[in-house]
Coordinates of C-alpha atoms in Angstrom, one line a residue:
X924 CA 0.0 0.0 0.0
X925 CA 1.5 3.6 -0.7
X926 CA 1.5 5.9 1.9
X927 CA -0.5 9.0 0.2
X928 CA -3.3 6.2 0.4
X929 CA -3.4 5.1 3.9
X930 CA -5.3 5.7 6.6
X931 CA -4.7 6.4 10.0
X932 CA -5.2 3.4 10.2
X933 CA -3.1 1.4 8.1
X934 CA -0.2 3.6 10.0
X935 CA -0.7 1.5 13.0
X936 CA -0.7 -1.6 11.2
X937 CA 3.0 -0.9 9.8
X938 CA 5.6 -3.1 12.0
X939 CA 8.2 -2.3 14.1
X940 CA 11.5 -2.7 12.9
X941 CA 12.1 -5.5 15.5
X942 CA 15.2 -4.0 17.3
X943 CA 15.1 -0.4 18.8
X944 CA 18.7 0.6 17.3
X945 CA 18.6 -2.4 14.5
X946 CA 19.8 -1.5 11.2
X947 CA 17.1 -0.6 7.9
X948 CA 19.0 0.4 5.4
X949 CA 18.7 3.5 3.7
X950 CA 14.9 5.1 2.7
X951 CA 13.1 8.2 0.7
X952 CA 10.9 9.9 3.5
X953 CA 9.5 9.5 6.6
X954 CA 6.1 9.8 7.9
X955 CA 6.0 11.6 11.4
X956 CA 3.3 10.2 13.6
X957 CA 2.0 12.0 17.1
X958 CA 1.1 10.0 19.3
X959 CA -1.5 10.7 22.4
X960 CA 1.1 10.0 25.7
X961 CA 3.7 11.8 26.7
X962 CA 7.2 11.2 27.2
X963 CA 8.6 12.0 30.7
X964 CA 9.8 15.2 30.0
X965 CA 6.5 16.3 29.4
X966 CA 6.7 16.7 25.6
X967 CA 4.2 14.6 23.4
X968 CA 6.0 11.5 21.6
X969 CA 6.2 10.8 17.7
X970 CA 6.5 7.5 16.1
X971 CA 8.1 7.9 12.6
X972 CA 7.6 5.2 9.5
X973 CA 10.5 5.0 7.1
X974 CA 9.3 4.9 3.2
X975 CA 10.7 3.4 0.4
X976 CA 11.3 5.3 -3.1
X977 CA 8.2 3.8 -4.5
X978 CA 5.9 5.1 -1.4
X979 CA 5.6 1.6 0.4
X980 CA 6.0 1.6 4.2
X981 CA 9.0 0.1 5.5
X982 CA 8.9 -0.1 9.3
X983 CA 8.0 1.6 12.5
X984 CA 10.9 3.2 14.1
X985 CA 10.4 4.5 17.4
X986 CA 7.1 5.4 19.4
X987 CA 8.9 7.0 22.3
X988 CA 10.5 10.2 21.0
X989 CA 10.1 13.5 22.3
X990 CA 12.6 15.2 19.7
X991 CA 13.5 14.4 15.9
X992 CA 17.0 15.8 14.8
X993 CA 17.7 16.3 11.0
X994 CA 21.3 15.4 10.6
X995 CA 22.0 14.3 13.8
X996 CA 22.0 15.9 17.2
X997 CA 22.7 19.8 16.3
X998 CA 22.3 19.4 12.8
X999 CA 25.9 18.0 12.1
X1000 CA 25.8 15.3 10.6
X1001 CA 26.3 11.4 11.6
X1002 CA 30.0 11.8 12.8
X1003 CA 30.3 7.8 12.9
X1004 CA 30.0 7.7 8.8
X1005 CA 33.1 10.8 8.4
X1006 CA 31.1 13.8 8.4
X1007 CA 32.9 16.2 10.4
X1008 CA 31.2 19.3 12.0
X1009 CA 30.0 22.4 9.8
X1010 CA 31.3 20.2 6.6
X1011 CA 27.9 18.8 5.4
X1012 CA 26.1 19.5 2.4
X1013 CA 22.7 21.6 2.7
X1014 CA 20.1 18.4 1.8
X1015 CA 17.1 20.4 0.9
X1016 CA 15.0 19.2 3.5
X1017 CA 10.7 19.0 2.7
X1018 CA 7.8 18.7 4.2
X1019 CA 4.6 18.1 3.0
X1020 CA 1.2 17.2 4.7
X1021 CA -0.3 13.6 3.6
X1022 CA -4.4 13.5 2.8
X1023 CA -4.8 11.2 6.6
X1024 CA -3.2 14.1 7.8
X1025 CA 0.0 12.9 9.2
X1026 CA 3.5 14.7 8.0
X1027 CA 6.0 13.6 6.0
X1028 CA 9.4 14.8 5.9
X1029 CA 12.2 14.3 2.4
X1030 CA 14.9 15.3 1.5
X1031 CA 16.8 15.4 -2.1
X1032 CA 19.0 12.2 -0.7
X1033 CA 17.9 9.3 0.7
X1034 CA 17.8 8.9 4.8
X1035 CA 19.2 6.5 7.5
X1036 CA 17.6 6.4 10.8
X1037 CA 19.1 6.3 14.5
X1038 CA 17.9 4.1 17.1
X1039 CA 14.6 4.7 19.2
X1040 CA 15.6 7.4 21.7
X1041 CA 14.0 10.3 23.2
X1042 CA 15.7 12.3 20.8
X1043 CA 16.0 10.3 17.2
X1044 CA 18.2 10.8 14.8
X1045 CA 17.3 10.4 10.8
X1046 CA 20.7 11.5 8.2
X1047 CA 20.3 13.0 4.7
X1048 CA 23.0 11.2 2.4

């Protein structure tokens, strides 16, 4: 099913990627889900689903984050691939609003994701 056709629904029906830091490769967008609980900070939590190029959900990813970082914590980029501070290319970061409602956020590379933290992590290529 492609995501510009789902429901609220068929979000919740997605899986989880079985693994809060396992590894899924690299994706086009992500879908940012809120959820209704709070995380103990106080701040409302987001669950995020990766998508693939052709618009077919992937995975869950988290479901208790507070906080989603482009490019890493501060915006610098994923320091474990070689990226090294204020050296990263601009990566034209989007976001448009799906008909259910939920965001969805792109970019002109594909993404990696971080593990399920409080504060997660996706990287622009």
């Amino acid at each position: 099913m492609n995501v510009f056709d789902m429901t609220k629904e068929d979000f919740k029906k997605v899986p989880e990627r079985g693994g809060w830091s396992r590894d899924i490769g690299e994706f086009s967008s992500l879908v940012i889900i809120p959820l209704d609980y709070a995380h103990d900070s106080g701040w409302m939590c987001m669950d995020f689903v990766a998508v693939s190029k052709d618009g077919e959900p992937i995975c869950r990813l988290s479901g208790c984050s507070d906080v989603l970082n482009l490019d890493g914590i501060g915006g610098y980029g994923n320091w474990r691939l070689g990226e090294l501070p204020n050296r990263i290319e601009p990566k034209g970061w989007s976001i448009d609003c799906l008909p259910c409602g939920y965001l969805r956020l792109f970019s002109r590379s594909t993404m990696t994701a971080g593990a399920a933290l409080s504060s997660f992590e996706i990287y622009a290529k």
